[in-house]
């Protein structure tokens, strides 16, 4: 045997993968040293009439007969099929099985790569994906839990006044937004707050919680809506929240069959009042909160009479987009005018449904709103 032939033979015997040759029925007729070391069999056991099918685990043996062998007969080559080889000691070895029929159709040549590391890598990838999916599900649930904490479970029942709130998160609700609303009873009537924190995510959620609970606590010391919003501004600056807030805060008191609403706006869209055929804004614009040490805010008194409907909303309604087109203030005014005869919850539902439908069901931003309606 020449030196070149010896090199080829040595390469075959000690290749980094197992080699074996079989007859068309799978009977093994030749194996290399690497395959012997991988499987633990004696050479005579493998070439003494054993078929390659007998080396495979039961499920893989069925797969070989029903898929691997027919595919090999059809196209003369099969590459990197993951199977388990049974070792002589009964343990399993994950391998990648390659086969080719070239030249002599009476001989099938197999190449067997040990895939223990690859299989463990794939398992680790699967475990990592499962962990990621669990984390994503937990994050979604956390987002929903946080978001629920920004919205009261129920609004107060007020004699002579219908009150309804509605909230729709952006997208599929996976990311916590900064929209919130609240309404609760006070010594002289009821307080109403609605706001929007810049941005989304955990940091925005922290600021939203801070804003909501500050607005609940401030009326104990502050007499007017503008003073309450100023207190929130000081809190945001003191806590270095790093995000600005727009808000509307109102105090509502009964006045016979009427209600007196005193409100102040801090960079927030003004509420809309529908009275008869007319729909107009109420309130006077003021500065956003959390940016300046001193803010310009104004209290405005509004009398609400039977038949009036008042809509407080965040910018997720008017800034909804469809193919570059804005939902807009005028569309919202028309809808409020068209639905003013409904009860408060019907008005709220109609506005949310219309804004969502305008965006083909996928909202770009959170939508929060509160409707006050004095029955006519």
Tab-separated table of C-alpha atoms in Angstrom:
chain	number	residue	atom	x	y	z
A	1	UNK	CA	0.000	0.000	0.000
A	2	UNK	CA	1.417	3.397	-0.991
A	3	UNK	CA	1.884	6.262	1.440
A	4	UNK	CA	-1.004	8.149	-0.143
A	5	UNK	CA	-3.239	5.094	0.217
A	6	UNK	CA	-2.180	4.766	3.872
A	7	UNK	CA	-3.120	8.428	4.467
A	8	UNK	CA	-6.566	7.905	2.926
A	9	UNK	CA	-7.115	4.774	4.994
A	10	UNK	CA	-6.035	6.563	8.174
A	11	UNK	CA	-8.365	9.459	7.360
A	12	UNK	CA	-11.245	7.010	6.911
A	13	UNK	CA	-10.563	5.135	10.141
A	14	UNK	CA	-9.985	8.155	12.345
A	15	UNK	CA	-12.249	10.726	10.711
A	16	UNK	CA	-13.986	13.194	13.091
A	17	UNK	CA	-17.262	11.437	12.251
A	18	UNK	CA	-18.404	7.847	12.055
A	19	UNK	CA	-18.474	6.147	8.645
A	20	UNK	CA	-20.274	2.964	7.707
A	21	UNK	CA	-21.343	1.293	4.498
A	22	UNK	CA	-24.425	-0.897	4.091
A	23	UNK	CA	-26.227	-2.977	1.528
A	24	UNK	CA	-29.570	-1.642	0.223
A	25	UNK	CA	-31.437	-3.572	2.960
A	26	UNK	CA	-29.338	-1.843	5.630
A	27	UNK	CA	-26.919	-4.693	6.407
A	28	UNK	CA	-23.645	-3.161	7.639
A	29	UNK	CA	-20.604	-4.252	5.655
A	30	UNK	CA	-17.943	-1.789	6.807
A	31	UNK	CA	-17.384	0.651	9.694
A	32	UNK	CA	-14.560	2.945	10.710
A	33	UNK	CA	-12.792	3.191	14.042
A	34	UNK	CA	-14.598	6.428	14.974
A	35	UNK	CA	-18.013	4.773	14.720
A	36	UNK	CA	-16.829	1.877	16.857
A	37	UNK	CA	-15.687	4.329	19.513
A	38	UNK	CA	-18.975	6.268	19.309
A	39	UNK	CA	-21.179	3.194	19.690
A	40	UNK	CA	-19.043	0.922	21.894
A	41	UNK	CA	-19.706	-2.160	19.742
A	42	UNK	CA	-17.027	-4.643	18.672
A	43	UNK	CA	-16.325	-4.473	14.941
A	44	UNK	CA	-17.511	-8.049	14.528
A	45	UNK	CA	-20.885	-7.226	16.081
A	46	UNK	CA	-21.514	-4.452	13.603
A	47	UNK	CA	-20.363	-6.264	10.485
A	48	UNK	CA	-21.662	-9.684	11.482
A	49	UNK	CA	-25.100	-9.243	9.944
A	50	UNK	CA	-26.402	-6.260	11.959
A	51	UNK	CA	-28.490	-3.757	9.999
A	52	UNK	CA	-28.247	-0.034	10.504
A	53	UNK	CA	-31.886	-0.031	11.565
A	54	UNK	CA	-30.893	-2.071	14.632
A	55	UNK	CA	-28.585	0.727	15.725
A	56	UNK	CA	-31.455	3.185	15.970
A	57	UNK	CA	-33.896	3.788	18.812
A	58	UNK	CA	-37.378	2.343	18.220
A	59	UNK	CA	-39.051	5.563	17.079
A	60	UNK	CA	-36.125	6.468	14.837
A	61	UNK	CA	-36.113	2.956	13.391
A	62	UNK	CA	-39.717	3.432	12.247
A	63	UNK	CA	-38.821	6.831	10.838
A	64	UNK	CA	-35.910	5.274	8.928
A	65	UNK	CA	-38.134	2.655	7.325
A	66	UNK	CA	-41.035	4.978	6.470
A	67	UNK	CA	-39.243	8.212	5.560
A	68	UNK	CA	-35.457	8.062	5.466
A	69	UNK	CA	-35.022	4.992	3.218
A	70	UNK	CA	-37.747	5.998	0.690
A	71	UNK	CA	-36.319	9.513	0.482
A	72	UNK	CA	-32.811	8.132	-0.075
A	73	UNK	CA	-34.074	5.835	-2.849
A	74	UNK	CA	-35.833	8.790	-4.463
A	75	UNK	CA	-33.022	11.355	-4.473
A	76	UNK	CA	-29.879	9.310	-3.666
A	77	UNK	CA	-28.874	11.606	-0.802
A	78	UNK	CA	-30.257	12.549	2.631
A	79	UNK	CA	-28.527	15.058	4.873
A	80	UNK	CA	-28.496	15.847	8.607
A	81	UNK	CA	-31.426	13.858	9.939
A	82	UNK	CA	-31.462	13.961	13.746
A	83	UNK	CA	-31.839	10.487	15.273
A	84	UNK	CA	-30.671	8.580	18.362
A	85	UNK	CA	-28.193	5.673	18.054
A	86	UNK	CA	-28.330	2.912	20.669
A	87	UNK	CA	-24.888	2.261	22.118
A	88	UNK	CA	-23.707	-1.177	23.143
A	89	UNK	CA	-24.320	-0.314	26.808
A	90	UNK	CA	-27.940	0.654	26.112
A	91	UNK	CA	-27.473	4.421	26.330
A	92	UNK	CA	-28.512	6.722	23.528
A	93	UNK	CA	-26.291	8.954	21.443
A	94	UNK	CA	-27.904	11.865	19.540
A	95	UNK	CA	-26.451	11.977	16.037
A	96	UNK	CA	-26.962	13.614	12.663
A	97	UNK	CA	-27.314	10.924	10.013
A	98	UNK	CA	-26.223	11.553	6.404
A	99	UNK	CA	-26.470	9.018	3.588
A	100	UNK	CA	-25.532	8.921	-0.092
A	101	UNK	CA	-25.736	6.415	-2.932
A	102	UNK	CA	-23.081	7.138	-5.567
A	103	UNK	CA	-21.618	4.950	-8.274
A	104	UNK	CA	-22.412	1.439	-7.059
A	105	UNK	CA	-26.174	1.361	-6.193
A	106	UNK	CA	-25.557	-1.776	-4.136
A	107	UNK	CA	-23.732	0.214	-1.448
A	108	UNK	CA	-25.073	3.015	0.770
A	109	UNK	CA	-22.481	5.136	2.539
A	110	UNK	CA	-23.409	6.777	5.840
A	111	UNK	CA	-21.752	9.556	7.769
A	112	UNK	CA	-22.649	9.859	11.473
A	113	UNK	CA	-21.927	13.067	13.417
A	114	UNK	CA	-22.251	13.023	17.197
A	115	UNK	CA	-24.781	15.724	18.089
A	116	UNK	CA	-24.702	15.662	21.879
A	117	UNK	CA	-23.510	19.274	22.133
A	118	UNK	CA	-25.857	20.423	19.393
A	119	UNK	CA	-28.832	18.648	20.950
A	120	UNK	CA	-28.053	20.214	24.331
A	121	UNK	CA	-27.708	23.586	22.603
A	122	UNK	CA	-31.116	23.086	20.994
A	123	UNK	CA	-32.615	22.080	24.325
A	124	UNK	CA	-31.110	25.167	25.948
A	125	UNK	CA	-32.550	27.298	23.149
A	126	UNK	CA	-35.942	25.714	23.804
A	127	UNK	CA	-35.622	26.338	27.538
A	128	UNK	CA	-34.547	29.921	26.867
A	129	UNK	CA	-37.531	30.449	24.582
A	130	UNK	CA	-39.863	28.978	27.194
A	131	UNK	CA	-38.364	31.251	29.850
A	132	UNK	CA	-38.772	34.230	27.521
A	133	UNK	CA	-42.392	33.298	26.826
A	134	UNK	CA	-43.072	32.990	30.553
A	135	UNK	CA	-41.387	36.327	31.194
A	136	UNK	CA	-43.398	37.917	28.395
A	137	UNK	CA	-46.636	36.515	29.813
A	138	UNK	CA	-45.687	37.760	33.281
A	139	UNK	CA	-44.840	41.181	31.847
A	140	UNK	CA	-48.209	41.346	30.081
A	141	UNK	CA	-50.003	40.402	33.284
A	142	UNK	CA	-47.973	42.975	35.224
A	143	UNK	CA	-48.883	45.589	32.625
A	144	UNK	CA	-52.565	44.747	32.954
A	145	UNK	CA	-52.337	44.795	36.757
A	146	UNK	CA	-50.575	48.161	36.794
A	147	UNK	CA	-53.001	49.592	34.264
A	148	UNK	CA	-55.968	48.460	36.332
A	149	UNK	CA	-54.529	50.301	39.311
A	150	UNK	CA	-54.726	53.575	37.341
A	151	UNK	CA	-58.446	53.158	36.736
A	152	UNK	CA	-60.964	53.021	39.607
A	153	UNK	CA	-62.949	49.763	39.721
A	154	UNK	CA	-66.154	51.787	39.893
A	155	UNK	CA	-67.125	55.454	39.702
A	156	UNK	CA	-69.294	56.972	42.442
A	157	UNK	CA	-73.065	57.032	42.196
A	158	UNK	CA	-74.202	60.655	42.287
A	159	UNK	CA	-77.897	61.488	42.657
A	160	UNK	CA	-79.112	63.415	39.642
A	161	UNK	CA	-75.950	62.778	37.622
A	162	UNK	CA	-74.824	59.934	35.387
A	163	UNK	CA	-71.096	59.168	35.422
A	164	UNK	CA	-69.221	56.795	33.110
A	165	UNK	CA	-65.551	56.085	32.498
A	166	UNK	CA	-63.827	54.128	29.750
A	167	UNK	CA	-60.285	53.047	29.041
A	168	UNK	CA	-58.663	51.328	26.060
A	169	UNK	CA	-54.909	50.568	26.123
A	170	UNK	CA	-52.718	51.132	23.094
A	171	UNK	CA	-52.053	48.162	20.817
A	172	UNK	CA	-52.634	44.832	22.538
A	173	UNK	CA	-52.086	46.260	26.012
A	174	UNK	CA	-48.636	44.721	26.582
A	175	UNK	CA	-47.022	48.052	27.447
A	176	UNK	CA	-48.150	50.138	30.406
A	177	UNK	CA	-49.331	53.573	29.348
A	178	UNK	CA	-49.624	56.823	31.245
A	179	UNK	CA	-53.349	57.605	30.919
A	180	UNK	CA	-55.440	57.619	34.088
A	181	UNK	CA	-58.693	58.902	35.508
A	182	UNK	CA	-60.259	59.024	38.944
A	183	UNK	CA	-63.408	60.305	40.639
A	184	UNK	CA	-64.253	60.236	44.323
A	185	UNK	CA	-66.381	61.923	46.952
A	186	UNK	CA	-65.052	64.934	48.876
A	187	UNK	CA	-66.379	67.043	51.759
A	188	UNK	CA	-68.291	69.422	49.486
A	189	UNK	CA	-69.136	67.128	46.583
A	190	UNK	CA	-66.955	65.102	44.259
A	191	UNK	CA	-63.528	65.452	42.642
A	192	UNK	CA	-62.652	64.358	39.130
A	193	UNK	CA	-59.125	63.915	37.749
A	194	UNK	CA	-57.970	62.780	34.331
A	195	UNK	CA	-54.407	62.896	33.036
A	196	UNK	CA	-51.727	61.639	30.716
A	197	UNK	CA	-48.083	60.986	31.619
A	198	UNK	CA	-45.575	61.366	28.801
A	199	UNK	CA	-44.267	58.043	27.499
A	200	UNK	CA	-44.922	54.399	28.326
A	201	UNK	CA	-43.346	51.598	30.279
A	202	UNK	CA	-42.332	51.149	33.901
A	203	UNK	CA	-40.969	54.687	34.375
A	204	UNK	CA	-44.186	56.198	33.065
A	205	UNK	CA	-46.159	53.873	35.338
A	206	UNK	CA	-44.234	55.095	38.385
A	207	UNK	CA	-45.038	58.712	37.514
A	208	UNK	CA	-48.674	57.829	36.814
A	209	UNK	CA	-49.025	56.290	40.270
A	210	UNK	CA	-47.342	59.310	41.813
A	211	UNK	CA	-49.684	61.698	39.973
A	212	UNK	CA	-52.836	59.779	40.762
A	213	UNK	CA	-52.179	59.495	44.496
A	214	UNK	CA	-50.934	63.074	44.766
A	215	UNK	CA	-54.195	64.291	43.246
A	216	UNK	CA	-56.065	62.235	45.816
A	217	UNK	CA	-54.110	63.626	48.758
A	218	UNK	CA	-53.696	67.282	47.726
A	219	UNK	CA	-57.378	68.357	48.179
A	220	UNK	CA	-56.995	67.839	51.935
A	221	UNK	CA	-54.752	70.935	51.986
A	222	UNK	CA	-55.519	72.740	48.725
A	223	UNK	CA	-58.862	74.563	48.244
A	224	UNK	CA	-59.137	74.822	44.438
A	225	UNK	CA	-58.439	72.711	41.331
A	226	UNK	CA	-55.594	75.010	40.245
A	227	UNK	CA	-54.005	74.703	43.693
A	228	UNK	CA	-54.301	70.903	43.529
A	229	UNK	CA	-52.574	70.830	40.133
A	230	UNK	CA	-49.870	73.196	41.405
A	231	UNK	CA	-49.247	70.788	44.276
A	232	UNK	CA	-48.824	67.979	41.744
A	233	UNK	CA	-46.344	70.126	39.817
A	234	UNK	CA	-44.270	70.653	42.963
A	235	UNK	CA	-44.342	66.929	43.720
A	236	UNK	CA	-43.168	65.998	40.229
A	237	UNK	CA	-40.262	68.441	40.455
A	238	UNK	CA	-39.341	67.421	43.989
A	239	UNK	CA	-39.353	63.721	43.106
A	240	UNK	CA	-37.469	64.434	39.863
A	241	UNK	CA	-39.984	62.389	37.943
A	242	UNK	CA	-38.318	63.246	34.624
A	243	UNK	CA	-41.620	63.148	32.730
A	244	UNK	CA	-44.204	65.828	32.182
A	245	UNK	CA	-47.889	65.360	32.893
A	246	UNK	CA	-51.002	66.884	31.367
A	247	UNK	CA	-54.100	66.832	33.537
A	248	UNK	CA	-57.547	68.221	34.145
A	249	UNK	CA	-58.889	68.447	37.683
A	250	UNK	CA	-62.434	69.377	38.600
A	251	UNK	CA	-64.589	69.830	41.666
A	252	UNK	CA	-68.276	69.053	41.293
A	253	UNK	CA	-70.983	70.261	43.688
A	254	UNK	CA	-74.796	69.969	43.522
A	255	UNK	CA	-76.781	73.181	43.093
A	256	UNK	CA	-80.449	72.240	43.098
A	257	UNK	CA	-81.233	70.443	39.859
A	258	UNK	CA	-77.989	71.850	38.483
A	259	UNK	CA	-74.343	71.073	39.227
A	260	UNK	CA	-71.484	73.521	39.595
A	261	UNK	CA	-68.236	72.279	38.024
A	262	UNK	CA	-65.006	74.121	38.831
A	263	UNK	CA	-62.100	72.908	36.755
A	264	UNK	CA	-58.519	73.697	35.855
A	265	UNK	CA	-56.480	72.543	32.857
A	266	UNK	CA	-52.750	71.795	32.888
A	267	UNK	CA	-51.709	71.368	29.266
A	268	UNK	CA	-54.600	68.969	28.760
A	269	UNK	CA	-57.248	68.868	26.002
A	270	UNK	CA	-60.245	70.882	27.261
A	271	UNK	CA	-63.430	68.968	28.064
A	272	UNK	CA	-66.327	69.238	25.627
A	273	UNK	CA	-69.862	70.144	26.701
A	274	UNK	CA	-72.901	69.272	24.599
A	275	UNK	CA	-75.848	71.527	25.337
A	276	UNK	CA	-78.737	71.304	22.932
A	277	UNK	CA	-77.350	71.447	19.407
A	278	UNK	CA	-74.130	73.179	20.492
A	279	UNK	CA	-70.880	71.427	21.431
A	280	UNK	CA	-68.065	73.572	22.788
A	281	UNK	CA	-64.959	73.544	24.955
A	282	UNK	CA	-64.963	74.456	28.631
A	283	UNK	CA	-62.003	75.534	30.730
A	284	UNK	CA	-58.981	77.709	30.051
A	285	UNK	CA	-55.591	76.349	28.880
A	286	UNK	CA	-52.738	76.104	31.390
A	287	UNK	CA	-49.139	74.879	31.564
A	288	UNK	CA	-48.122	71.231	31.593
A	289	UNK	CA	-46.846	69.877	34.900
A	290	UNK	CA	-43.393	68.656	35.846
A	291	UNK	CA	-41.300	71.083	33.769
A	292	UNK	CA	-41.487	74.569	35.297
A	293	UNK	CA	-41.177	75.601	38.959
A	294	UNK	CA	-44.150	77.952	38.535
A	295	UNK	CA	-47.156	77.139	36.375
A	296	UNK	CA	-49.996	79.277	35.057
A	297	UNK	CA	-53.295	77.643	35.889
A	298	UNK	CA	-56.832	79.040	35.949
A	299	UNK	CA	-60.003	77.930	37.698
A	300	UNK	CA	-63.186	78.153	35.634
A	301	UNK	CA	-66.725	77.708	36.951
A	302	UNK	CA	-69.253	75.960	34.716
A	303	UNK	CA	-72.941	75.412	35.467
A	304	UNK	CA	-74.279	72.094	34.235
A	305	UNK	CA	-78.003	71.909	33.600
A	306	UNK	CA	-80.370	69.047	32.739
A	307	UNK	CA	-79.584	67.675	29.298
A	308	UNK	CA	-75.898	68.642	29.411
A	309	UNK	CA	-73.271	66.042	28.582
A	310	UNK	CA	-69.604	66.720	29.373
A	311	UNK	CA	-66.730	64.688	27.956
A	312	UNK	CA	-63.266	64.592	29.563
A	313	UNK	CA	-60.737	62.764	27.395
A	314	UNK	CA	-57.042	62.167	26.764
A	315	UNK	CA	-55.356	62.884	23.434
A	316	UNK	CA	-55.536	59.223	22.414
A	317	UNK	CA	-58.933	60.030	20.887
A	318	UNK	CA	-58.283	63.166	18.826
A	319	UNK	CA	-54.748	62.105	17.830
A	320	UNK	CA	-55.818	58.701	16.528
A	321	UNK	CA	-54.501	58.209	12.982
A	322	UNK	CA	-55.524	56.285	9.896
A	323	UNK	CA	-53.274	56.474	6.837
A	324	UNK	CA	-51.960	59.854	7.979
A	325	UNK	CA	-55.444	61.230	8.697
A	326	UNK	CA	-56.170	62.478	12.241
A	327	UNK	CA	-59.379	61.594	14.028
A	328	UNK	CA	-59.440	65.222	15.130
A	329	UNK	CA	-61.430	67.510	17.370
A	330	UNK	CA	-64.236	68.200	14.904
A	331	UNK	CA	-65.031	64.507	14.449
A	332	UNK	CA	-65.191	64.108	18.215
A	333	UNK	CA	-67.493	67.118	18.570
A	334	UNK	CA	-69.879	65.769	15.975
A	335	UNK	CA	-69.996	62.375	17.654
A	336	UNK	CA	-70.657	63.910	21.071
A	337	UNK	CA	-73.454	65.992	19.551
A	338	UNK	CA	-74.961	62.929	17.878
A	339	UNK	CA	-74.853	60.838	21.083
A	340	UNK	CA	-75.761	63.527	23.641
A	341	UNK	CA	-79.239	62.036	24.171
A	342	UNK	CA	-77.744	58.702	25.281
A	343	UNK	CA	-76.951	57.849	28.863
A	344	UNK	CA	-73.388	58.501	30.035
A	345	UNK	CA	-72.144	54.941	29.562
A	346	UNK	CA	-73.627	54.799	26.054
A	347	UNK	CA	-71.809	58.011	25.100
A	348	UNK	CA	-68.519	56.680	26.493
A	349	UNK	CA	-68.845	53.342	24.705
A	350	UNK	CA	-69.750	55.009	21.404
A	351	UNK	CA	-66.732	57.321	21.499
A	352	UNK	CA	-64.247	54.548	22.315
A	353	UNK	CA	-65.734	52.253	19.670
A	354	UNK	CA	-65.578	54.976	17.013
A	355	UNK	CA	-61.972	55.919	17.836
A	356	UNK	CA	-60.890	52.263	17.766
A	357	UNK	CA	-62.747	51.559	14.520
A	358	UNK	CA	-61.111	54.633	12.964
A	359	UNK	CA	-57.743	52.946	13.619
A	360	UNK	CA	-58.913	49.591	12.235
A	361	UNK	CA	-59.022	48.078	15.707
A	362	UNK	CA	-55.383	48.730	16.672
A	363	UNK	CA	-55.031	51.843	18.823
A	364	UNK	CA	-51.802	53.821	18.578
A	365	UNK	CA	-52.172	55.405	22.020
A	366	UNK	CA	-54.124	54.839	25.229
A	367	UNK	CA	-57.657	56.200	25.352
A	368	UNK	CA	-59.146	57.349	28.655
A	369	UNK	CA	-62.348	59.318	29.092
A	370	UNK	CA	-65.027	60.264	31.601
A	371	UNK	CA	-68.556	61.349	30.704
A	372	UNK	CA	-70.897	63.374	32.938
A	373	UNK	CA	-74.554	63.523	31.947
A	374	UNK	CA	-77.405	65.349	33.690
A	375	UNK	CA	-80.632	63.679	32.607
A	376	UNK	CA	-82.962	66.105	30.879
